[in-house]
Amino acid sequence: MSSEVGVVTRAANTHVQVLEVLEVIVETSSAVSIVLAVPDRLVSRFRYQPGQFLTVQIPRGDGHVARCYSLSSSPHLDEQLIITVKRIDGGYASNWLCDNVKRGDRLTVLSPSGKFIPRSLHQDILLLGAGSGATPLLSIAKSALIGGSGAVYFYYANRTVSDTIFAAELEDMMIEFPDRFTVEYRYDDTDGVPTVDDLAERLVPYRKFDAYLCGPQGFMEVARGGMTSAGMDSTHLHTEIYQSLSGDPFADIVIPEFDEGADSASVQVEVGGAAHELAWPREARLLDVLLSKGIDAPYSCREGACSACACTVVSGDVRMLANDTLVDADLAAGLTLACQAVPVSDEIRVVFDQ
Ligand SMILES: Cc1cc2nc3c(=O)[nH]c(=O)nc-3n(C[C@H](O)[C@H](O)[C@H](O)COP(=O)(O)OP(=O)(O)OC[C@H]3O[C@@H](n4cnc5c(N)ncnc54)[C@H](O)[C@@H]3O)c2cc1C
Ligand code: FES
């Protein structure tokens, strides 16, 4: 039996949505926060955890590019979604967003994603951030202070005082939670660039805290060194790495024509509590097959970089076309990336349980 060539329309893929810009807040001379309205019908689709991000479609020529932006809002406090964008010298999307987005505009986005989320809001939390790396950390701090019970210590590095995003909001939080929230600012121009030794000394009192780290690559390396020297267990450390997507997660999904049986495997998939049995064409990626059938599987980058689509192969064999995120321990546990997996065996069972 021959199946039809399938192209999924945007409407069938409920991850892709258009949100209205309610407000653009100028944070510093090089950063803005964009406040997005979530209509009632999309509230459950846009439910998120502190530390997660949105993937945004940015027009370019006749097409577009896609970039991830962390939510600076907190699901425990803020009614609307807020992303915060800092200009990168020579960068396309960050400058386009800072220069062009205004109230009333509509942005095409993917629903929230990401695994940089606090393990528990009730643990003591160490936040280490620089520049726009403060964005997911602000969300985590607000949620931990409002929804949790532990202490939160935020080491926040910037080039200068005037580059410091969220300074006023952080001051308000320190006033509201004087016993639980501390921010230590570090400015390159007056204090010098952070060093491993300096951080090691400062972090000793917080070495048992759960640590969340986000910032430019150089800062992340120094912070990691400081934490190790302070005697922190690396299993307490969670990192978010900022990089630009190279692919297009908004692209339509095309399933090549195939003969069911001859050109396909059979896959049983459990996702969101529902079970499905499908033909899986040999050349097609599992995520594309699921989305083409209107099955709501999680994803973000569609290029093997973020692990939002990770799922467990319970039986049978698959092969990944790319993998920039799963480590050996994940593979040993049977994880695969649905956006990169093609079938190897004839019968496969997969569970989305992450
Ligand atoms: C999960 C995730 C969350 C993110 N959250 C945020 C956020 O909250 N706020 C935010 O501003 N950005 C965030 N980013 C980064 C963002 O997605 C873009 O990478 C960034 O805005 C640069 O895109 P661009 O198109 O302006 O630059 P591009 O045109 O992609 O890059 C231009 C040049 O700048 C370099 N470059 C790219 N990104 C950086 C960078 N971050 N630092 C230094 N050089 C860079 C590139 O190597 C290239 O040479 C996040 C990224 C990820 C993956
Ligand atoms: S969607 Fe990002 S790795 Fe699959």
Tab-separated table of C-alpha atoms and ligand atoms in Angstrom:
chain	number	residue	atom	x	y	z
A	1	MET	CA	0.000	0.000	0.000
A	2	SER	CA	1.466	3.341	-0.957
A	3	SER	CA	1.155	6.276	1.437
A	4	GLU	CA	0.735	9.853	0.300
A	5	VAL	CA	3.442	12.443	0.430
A	6	GLY	CA	2.621	14.309	3.645
A	7	VAL	CA	3.249	17.959	4.422
A	8	VAL	CA	2.189	19.162	7.837
A	9	THR	CA	0.654	22.581	7.879
A	10	ARG	CA	1.513	24.974	10.683
A	11	ALA	CA	-2.044	24.701	12.026
A	12	ALA	CA	-1.597	20.984	12.606
A	13	ASN	CA	1.550	21.557	14.640
A	14	THR	CA	0.321	23.151	17.847
A	15	HIS	CA	3.828	23.983	19.067
A	16	VAL	CA	3.987	26.832	16.529
A	17	GLN	CA	1.924	29.802	17.697
A	18	VAL	CA	1.684	33.544	17.136
A	19	LEU	CA	1.727	35.794	20.219
A	20	GLU	CA	1.053	39.513	20.419
A	21	VAL	CA	3.659	41.868	21.857
A	22	LEU	CA	2.090	43.756	24.773
A	23	GLU	CA	5.081	45.889	25.628
A	24	VAL	CA	8.778	46.373	24.930
A	25	ILE	CA	10.806	47.382	27.989
A	26	VAL	CA	14.190	49.021	27.446
A	27	GLU	CA	16.404	47.366	30.076
A	28	THR	CA	19.782	48.885	29.123
A	29	SER	CA	21.229	50.585	26.037
A	30	SER	CA	21.753	47.100	24.526
A	31	ALA	CA	18.952	44.950	25.929
A	32	VAL	CA	15.152	44.861	25.785
A	33	SER	CA	12.488	42.725	27.391
A	34	ILE	CA	9.574	41.733	25.166
A	35	VAL	CA	6.286	41.063	26.969
A	36	LEU	CA	4.054	38.579	25.129
A	37	ALA	CA	0.334	38.048	25.716
A	38	VAL	CA	-0.939	34.487	26.003
A	39	PRO	CA	-4.602	34.179	24.956
A	40	ASP	CA	-6.842	31.979	27.134
A	41	ARG	CA	-6.970	29.204	24.530
A	42	LEU	CA	-3.164	28.842	24.676
A	43	VAL	CA	-2.631	28.981	28.435
A	44	SER	CA	-1.920	25.256	28.820
A	45	ARG	CA	0.285	25.177	25.689
A	46	PHE	CA	2.436	27.986	27.166
A	47	ARG	CA	2.654	26.652	30.724
A	48	TYR	CA	6.366	26.675	31.592
A	49	GLN	CA	8.909	26.115	34.304
A	50	PRO	CA	11.432	28.707	35.538
A	51	GLY	CA	14.586	28.594	33.405
A	52	GLN	CA	12.869	27.523	30.166
A	53	PHE	CA	13.031	29.374	26.838
A	54	LEU	CA	10.962	30.229	23.765
A	55	THR	CA	12.182	29.719	20.208
A	56	VAL	CA	11.407	32.826	18.161
A	57	GLN	CA	11.033	33.196	14.398
A	58	ILE	CA	12.789	36.331	13.114
A	59	PRO	CA	12.128	37.558	9.547
A	60	ARG	CA	15.136	37.627	7.238
A	61	GLY	CA	14.792	38.473	3.547
A	62	ASP	CA	12.059	36.258	2.091
A	63	GLY	CA	12.441	33.747	4.890
A	64	HIS	CA	13.363	33.742	8.542
A	65	VAL	CA	15.874	32.554	11.130
A	66	ALA	CA	15.112	30.969	14.504
A	67	ARG	CA	16.698	31.809	17.858
A	68	CYS	CA	16.098	30.697	21.449
A	69	TYR	CA	15.422	33.294	24.163
A	70	SER	CA	15.084	32.421	27.832
A	71	LEU	CA	12.051	33.572	29.750
A	72	SER	CA	12.892	36.192	32.370
A	73	SER	CA	9.337	35.968	33.696
A	74	SER	CA	8.400	33.508	36.429
A	75	PRO	CA	5.382	31.215	36.287
A	76	HIS	CA	5.007	31.906	40.031
A	77	LEU	CA	4.718	35.678	39.635
A	78	ASP	CA	4.236	37.024	36.125
A	79	GLU	CA	0.980	36.796	34.205
A	80	GLN	CA	2.588	37.287	30.810
A	81	LEU	CA	5.580	35.698	29.136
A	82	ILE	CA	8.684	37.898	29.017
A	83	ILE	CA	11.849	37.241	27.021
A	84	THR	CA	14.943	39.412	27.317
A	85	VAL	CA	17.247	39.968	24.341
A	86	LYS	CA	20.728	41.472	24.414
A	87	ARG	CA	22.424	42.760	21.273
A	88	ILE	CA	25.397	40.724	20.044
A	89	ASP	CA	27.962	42.697	17.995
A	90	GLY	CA	27.374	41.704	14.369
A	91	GLY	CA	24.504	39.390	15.351
A	92	TYR	CA	21.430	39.360	13.121
A	93	ALA	CA	18.476	38.289	15.257
A	94	SER	CA	19.348	40.018	18.515
A	95	ASN	CA	19.766	43.374	16.758
A	96	TRP	CA	16.658	42.852	14.643
A	97	LEU	CA	14.554	42.177	17.744
A	98	CYS	CA	16.023	45.153	19.658
A	99	ASP	CA	15.563	47.515	16.679
A	100	ASN	CA	12.188	46.438	15.303
A	101	VAL	CA	9.810	44.856	17.785
A	102	LYS	CA	7.096	47.158	19.113
A	103	ARG	CA	3.801	46.937	20.991
A	104	GLY	CA	1.072	45.298	18.897
A	105	ASP	CA	3.501	43.276	16.742
A	106	ARG	CA	2.998	39.541	16.483
A	107	LEU	CA	5.850	37.088	16.964
A	108	THR	CA	5.801	33.474	15.811
A	109	VAL	CA	7.220	31.255	18.545
A	110	LEU	CA	7.482	27.642	19.630
A	111	SER	CA	5.995	26.723	22.992
A	112	PRO	CA	8.369	26.737	26.020
A	113	SER	CA	11.128	24.191	26.203
A	114	GLY	CA	14.388	23.447	27.991
A	115	LYS	CA	15.839	21.463	30.849
A	116	PHE	CA	17.607	24.300	32.724
A	117	ILE	CA	15.027	24.148	35.482
A	118	PRO	CA	15.524	24.009	39.254
A	119	ARG	CA	15.615	20.482	40.680
A	120	SER	CA	13.674	21.761	43.672
A	121	LEU	CA	12.483	25.221	44.660
A	122	HIS	CA	13.016	24.314	48.319
A	123	GLN	CA	16.769	23.793	48.118
A	124	ASP	CA	19.348	26.519	48.664
A	125	ILE	CA	20.226	27.866	45.218
A	126	LEU	CA	23.408	29.440	43.831
A	127	LEU	CA	23.001	31.466	40.622
A	128	LEU	CA	26.048	32.473	38.584
A	129	GLY	CA	25.390	34.728	35.634
A	130	ALA	CA	26.930	37.326	33.352
A	131	GLY	CA	25.232	39.687	30.883
A	132	SER	CA	22.109	38.221	29.289
A	133	GLY	CA	22.853	34.949	31.105
A	134	ALA	CA	20.916	36.549	33.958
A	135	THR	CA	17.659	36.003	32.054
A	136	PRO	CA	16.814	32.400	33.065
A	137	LEU	CA	18.451	33.019	36.466
A	138	LEU	CA	15.994	35.834	37.216
A	139	SER	CA	13.109	33.481	36.440
A	140	ILE	CA	14.577	30.796	38.727
A	141	ALA	CA	15.242	33.338	41.509
A	142	LYS	CA	11.681	34.699	41.441
A	143	SER	CA	10.173	31.203	41.470
A	144	ALA	CA	12.475	29.986	44.269
A	145	LEU	CA	11.707	33.005	46.451
A	146	ILE	CA	7.945	32.905	45.886
A	147	GLY	CA	7.322	29.173	45.479
A	148	GLY	CA	10.189	27.779	47.562
A	149	SER	CA	11.760	28.081	50.970
A	150	GLY	CA	15.566	28.078	50.599
A	151	ALA	CA	18.198	30.781	50.323
A	152	VAL	CA	19.165	32.206	46.909
A	153	TYR	CA	22.631	33.694	46.288
A	154	PHE	CA	23.174	35.382	42.896
A	155	TYR	CA	26.695	36.242	41.687
A	156	TYR	CA	26.097	38.583	38.737
A	157	ALA	CA	28.935	39.879	36.536
A	158	ASN	CA	28.682	42.725	34.021
A	159	ARG	CA	31.049	45.021	32.189
A	160	THR	CA	29.694	48.148	33.885
A	161	VAL	CA	26.824	49.217	36.162
A	162	SER	CA	24.918	50.578	33.159
A	163	ASP	CA	25.098	47.189	31.384
A	164	THR	CA	23.325	45.462	34.260
A	165	ILE	CA	19.969	44.051	33.138
A	166	PHE	CA	17.221	43.674	35.805
A	167	ALA	CA	19.092	45.809	38.398
A	168	ALA	CA	15.898	47.510	39.672
A	169	GLU	CA	13.926	44.244	39.851
A	170	LEU	CA	16.751	42.546	41.750
A	171	GLU	CA	16.909	45.428	44.245
A	172	ASP	CA	13.161	45.084	44.875
A	173	MET	CA	13.561	41.354	45.431
A	174	MET	CA	16.358	41.922	47.964
A	175	ILE	CA	14.112	44.357	49.840
A	176	GLU	CA	11.204	41.889	49.814
A	177	PHE	CA	13.296	38.835	50.807
A	178	PRO	CA	16.167	40.293	52.881
A	179	ASP	CA	16.874	37.038	54.742
A	180	ARG	CA	16.760	34.734	51.730
A	181	PHE	CA	18.054	36.660	48.708
A	182	THR	CA	21.510	38.123	48.147
A	183	VAL	CA	22.902	39.568	44.916
A	184	GLU	CA	26.617	40.186	44.629
A	185	TYR	CA	27.419	42.397	41.650
A	186	ARG	CA	30.760	42.295	39.913
A	187	TYR	CA	31.787	44.932	37.366
A	188	ASP	CA	34.703	44.420	34.975
A	189	ASP	CA	35.527	48.140	34.820
A	190	THR	CA	35.828	48.685	38.592
A	191	ASP	CA	36.387	45.193	40.096
A	192	GLY	CA	38.261	43.512	37.223
A	193	VAL	CA	37.113	40.491	35.226
A	194	PRO	CA	36.140	37.550	37.503
A	195	THR	CA	38.924	35.032	38.089
A	196	VAL	CA	38.908	31.396	39.225
A	197	ASP	CA	40.660	32.270	42.523
A	198	ASP	CA	38.300	35.104	43.289
A	199	LEU	CA	35.224	32.976	42.617
A	200	ALA	CA	36.638	30.005	44.543
A	201	GLU	CA	36.998	32.187	47.634
A	202	ARG	CA	33.503	33.647	47.321
A	203	LEU	CA	31.754	30.372	46.598
A	204	VAL	CA	33.020	28.301	49.549
A	205	PRO	CA	29.964	29.146	51.732
A	206	TYR	CA	27.636	28.083	48.895
A	207	ARG	CA	29.366	24.876	47.807
A	208	LYS	CA	26.469	22.679	49.014
A	209	PHE	CA	23.882	24.769	47.125
A	210	ASP	CA	22.314	23.637	43.834
A	211	ALA	CA	24.137	25.763	41.232
A	212	TYR	CA	22.784	27.252	37.970
A	213	LEU	CA	25.260	28.847	35.565
A	214	CYS	CA	24.630	30.892	32.414
A	215	GLY	CA	26.736	33.482	30.601
A	216	PRO	CA	29.337	34.016	27.894
A	217	GLN	CA	31.712	31.106	27.316
A	218	GLY	CA	34.695	32.742	29.075
A	219	PHE	CA	32.645	33.457	32.194
A	220	MET	CA	31.249	29.918	32.257
A	221	GLU	CA	34.785	28.457	32.181
A	222	VAL	CA	35.982	30.709	35.011
A	223	ALA	CA	32.859	29.976	37.071
A	224	ARG	CA	33.257	26.225	36.599
A	225	GLY	CA	36.889	26.481	37.720
A	226	GLY	CA	35.869	28.550	40.740
A	227	MET	CA	33.214	26.054	41.758
A	228	THR	CA	35.603	23.118	41.468
A	229	SER	CA	38.244	24.941	43.529
A	230	ALA	CA	35.588	25.799	46.131
A	231	GLY	CA	34.964	22.049	46.528
A	232	MET	CA	31.593	21.943	44.845
A	233	ASP	CA	30.291	18.577	43.639
A	234	SER	CA	29.832	18.759	39.851
A	235	THR	CA	26.485	16.922	40.142
A	236	HIS	CA	25.098	20.098	41.780
A	237	LEU	CA	25.937	22.168	38.708
A	238	HIS	CA	23.431	22.911	35.918
A	239	THR	CA	24.431	24.986	32.881
A	240	GLU	CA	22.634	26.709	30.013
A	241	ILE	CA	24.750	27.339	26.911
A	242	TYR	CA	23.682	30.177	24.628
A	243	GLN	CA	24.241	29.571	20.935
A	244	SER	CA	22.426	30.388	17.720
A	245	LEU	CA	20.408	27.684	16.002
A	246	SER	CA	21.693	26.818	12.546
A	247	GLY	CA	18.603	24.937	11.342
A	248	ASP	CA	14.953	25.900	11.077
A	249	PRO	CA	12.644	24.308	13.642
A	250	PHE	CA	9.703	26.163	12.039
A	251	ALA	CA	10.164	24.424	8.678
A	252	ASP	CA	7.196	22.448	7.360
A	253	ILE	CA	7.409	18.700	7.809
A	254	VAL	CA	7.636	16.588	4.694
A	255	ILE	CA	7.306	12.813	4.845
A	256	PRO	CA	8.650	11.222	1.647
A	257	GLU	CA	6.361	8.849	-0.231
A	258	PHE	CA	6.828	5.268	0.970
A	259	ASP	CA	5.430	1.734	0.670
A	260	GLU	CA	4.083	0.653	4.006
A	261	GLY	CA	5.824	-2.587	5.033
A	262	ALA	CA	8.524	-2.587	2.334
A	263	ASP	CA	9.909	0.902	3.118
A	264	SER	CA	8.838	1.289	6.714
A	265	ALA	CA	9.181	-0.079	10.214
A	266	SER	CA	6.377	-0.284	12.728
A	267	VAL	CA	6.583	1.874	15.843
A	268	GLN	CA	4.558	1.942	19.041
A	269	VAL	CA	4.862	5.323	20.712
A	270	GLU	CA	3.685	6.505	24.107
A	271	VAL	CA	3.531	10.270	24.418
A	272	GLY	CA	1.543	12.455	26.803
A	273	GLY	CA	-0.174	9.380	28.277
A	274	ALA	CA	-1.549	8.190	24.890
A	275	ALA	CA	-0.334	5.184	22.852
A	276	HIS	CA	-0.058	5.182	19.049
A	277	GLU	CA	0.973	2.557	16.509
A	278	LEU	CA	2.351	3.915	13.247
A	279	ALA	CA	4.257	3.059	10.104
A	280	TRP	CA	7.713	4.669	10.337
A	281	PRO	CA	9.270	5.233	6.884
A	282	ARG	CA	12.943	4.191	6.817
A	283	GLU	CA	14.110	7.640	5.666
A	284	ALA	CA	11.934	9.712	8.000
A	285	ARG	CA	12.803	11.075	11.436
A	286	LEU	CA	10.534	9.945	14.254
A	287	LEU	CA	9.572	13.487	15.305
A	288	ASP	CA	8.491	14.344	11.749
A	289	VAL	CA	6.375	11.179	11.555
A	290	LEU	CA	4.646	12.035	14.844
A	291	LEU	CA	4.035	15.696	13.985
A	292	SER	CA	2.771	14.731	10.511
A	293	LYS	CA	0.092	12.639	12.252
A	294	GLY	CA	-0.856	15.523	14.560
A	295	ILE	CA	0.731	13.794	17.573
A	296	ASP	CA	1.944	16.342	20.084
A	297	ALA	CA	5.562	15.276	20.676
A	298	PRO	CA	7.928	17.723	22.408
A	299	TYR	CA	10.677	19.471	20.447
A	300	SER	CA	12.561	22.713	20.099
A	301	CYS	CA	15.588	22.847	17.790
A	302	ARG	CA	14.931	19.928	15.391
A	303	GLU	CA	18.712	19.757	14.838
A	304	GLY	CA	19.881	17.391	17.604
A	305	ALA	CA	21.137	20.158	19.885
A	306	CYS	CA	18.658	20.697	22.724
A	307	SER	CA	17.319	17.270	23.862
A	308	ALA	CA	13.733	18.556	24.186
A	309	CYS	CA	12.669	15.581	22.027
A	310	ALA	CA	14.577	12.922	24.027
A	311	CYS	CA	12.674	9.655	24.410
A	312	THR	CA	13.477	6.080	25.482
A	313	VAL	CA	13.758	3.208	23.033
A	314	VAL	CA	12.171	0.401	25.056
A	315	SER	CA	12.625	-2.252	22.348
A	316	GLY	CA	14.040	-2.401	18.825
A	317	ASP	CA	16.863	-0.350	17.302
A	318	VAL	CA	17.106	3.171	15.948
A	319	ARG	CA	19.967	5.262	14.576
A	320	MET	CA	20.521	8.995	15.111
A	321	LEU	CA	21.528	11.174	12.149
A	322	ALA	CA	23.080	13.735	14.543
A	323	ASN	CA	23.512	14.095	18.288
A	324	ASP	CA	25.078	17.133	19.943
A	325	THR	CA	23.453	16.718	23.320
A	326	LEU	CA	22.994	13.155	24.613
A	327	VAL	CA	26.018	11.824	26.506
A	328	ASP	CA	27.168	8.194	26.868
A	329	ALA	CA	25.149	7.689	30.058
A	330	ASP	CA	21.963	8.845	28.243
A	331	LEU	CA	22.639	6.489	25.346
A	332	ALA	CA	23.326	3.622	27.755
A	333	ALA	CA	19.947	4.337	29.367
A	334	GLY	CA	18.284	3.895	25.945
A	335	LEU	CA	17.613	7.564	25.198
A	336	THR	CA	17.416	8.801	21.639
A	337	LEU	CA	16.522	12.105	19.958
A	338	ALA	CA	13.200	11.823	18.147
A	339	CYS	CA	14.182	14.667	15.783
A	340	GLN	CA	17.204	12.663	14.590
A	341	ALA	CA	16.075	9.030	14.960
A	342	VAL	CA	15.440	6.796	11.939
A	343	PRO	CA	14.465	3.127	12.288
A	344	VAL	CA	16.912	0.233	12.066
A	345	SER	CA	14.855	-2.771	13.216
A	346	ASP	CA	11.363	-3.600	11.920
A	347	GLU	CA	9.517	-3.209	15.218
A	348	ILE	CA	10.291	-0.494	17.704
A	349	ARG	CA	8.710	0.745	20.942
A	350	VAL	CA	9.415	4.275	22.150
A	351	VAL	CA	8.260	6.113	25.264
A	352	PHE	CA	8.443	9.872	25.865
A	353	ASP	CA	8.998	9.877	29.612
A	354	GLN	CA	11.446	12.758	30.185
B	1	LIG	C1	18.619	27.904	25.278
B	1	LIG	C2	19.078	29.289	24.850
B	1	LIG	C3	18.620	30.403	25.522
B	1	LIG	C4	19.037	31.676	25.132
B	1	LIG	N1	18.571	32.748	25.829
B	1	LIG	C5	18.954	33.994	25.468
B	1	LIG	C6	18.470	35.126	26.199
B	1	LIG	O1	17.683	35.007	27.153
B	1	LIG	N2	18.886	36.370	25.814
B	1	LIG	C7	19.756	36.538	24.771
B	1	LIG	O2	20.083	37.695	24.460
B	1	LIG	N3	20.242	35.479	24.072
B	1	LIG	C8	19.848	34.216	24.398
B	1	LIG	N4	20.310	33.138	23.675
B	1	LIG	C9	21.200	33.377	22.523
B	1	LIG	C10	20.355	33.669	21.264
B	1	LIG	O3	19.613	32.517	20.904
B	1	LIG	C11	21.218	34.037	20.065
B	1	LIG	O4	22.230	33.081	19.920
B	1	LIG	C12	21.831	35.444	20.223
B	1	LIG	O5	20.801	36.416	20.347
B	1	LIG	C13	22.709	35.784	19.015
B	1	LIG	O6	21.934	35.666	17.866
B	1	LIG	P1	22.189	36.637	16.608
B	1	LIG	O7	21.342	36.181	15.501
B	1	LIG	O8	22.072	38.068	17.057
B	1	LIG	O9	23.707	36.397	16.307
B	1	LIG	P2	24.256	35.510	15.080
B	1	LIG	O10	23.965	36.250	13.818
B	1	LIG	O11	23.757	34.135	15.248
B	1	LIG	O12	25.792	35.519	15.425
B	1	LIG	C14	26.666	36.536	14.986
B	1	LIG	C15	28.055	36.381	15.574
B	1	LIG	O13	28.018	36.459	17.002
B	1	LIG	C16	28.524	35.261	17.612
B	1	LIG	N5	27.608	34.956	18.719
B	1	LIG	C17	26.398	34.368	18.633
B	1	LIG	N6	25.834	34.295	19.851
B	1	LIG	C18	26.704	34.837	20.722
B	1	LIG	C19	26.685	35.057	22.118
B	1	LIG	N7	25.619	34.673	22.892
B	1	LIG	N8	27.763	35.657	22.674
B	1	LIG	C20	28.802	36.055	21.923
B	1	LIG	N9	28.873	35.875	20.579
B	1	LIG	C21	27.841	35.266	19.997
B	1	LIG	C22	28.480	34.210	16.558
B	1	LIG	O14	29.512	33.266	16.725
B	1	LIG	C23	28.674	35.039	15.284
B	1	LIG	O15	30.025	35.262	15.045
B	1	LIG	C24	19.928	31.850	24.044
B	1	LIG	C25	20.370	30.717	23.352
B	1	LIG	C26	19.951	29.444	23.743
B	1	LIG	C27	20.427	28.241	22.981
B	2	FES	S1	14.342	18.968	19.147
B	2	FES	FE1	16.272	19.619	19.914
B	2	FES	S2	17.426	17.743	19.985
B	2	FES	FE2	15.544	17.188	19.067
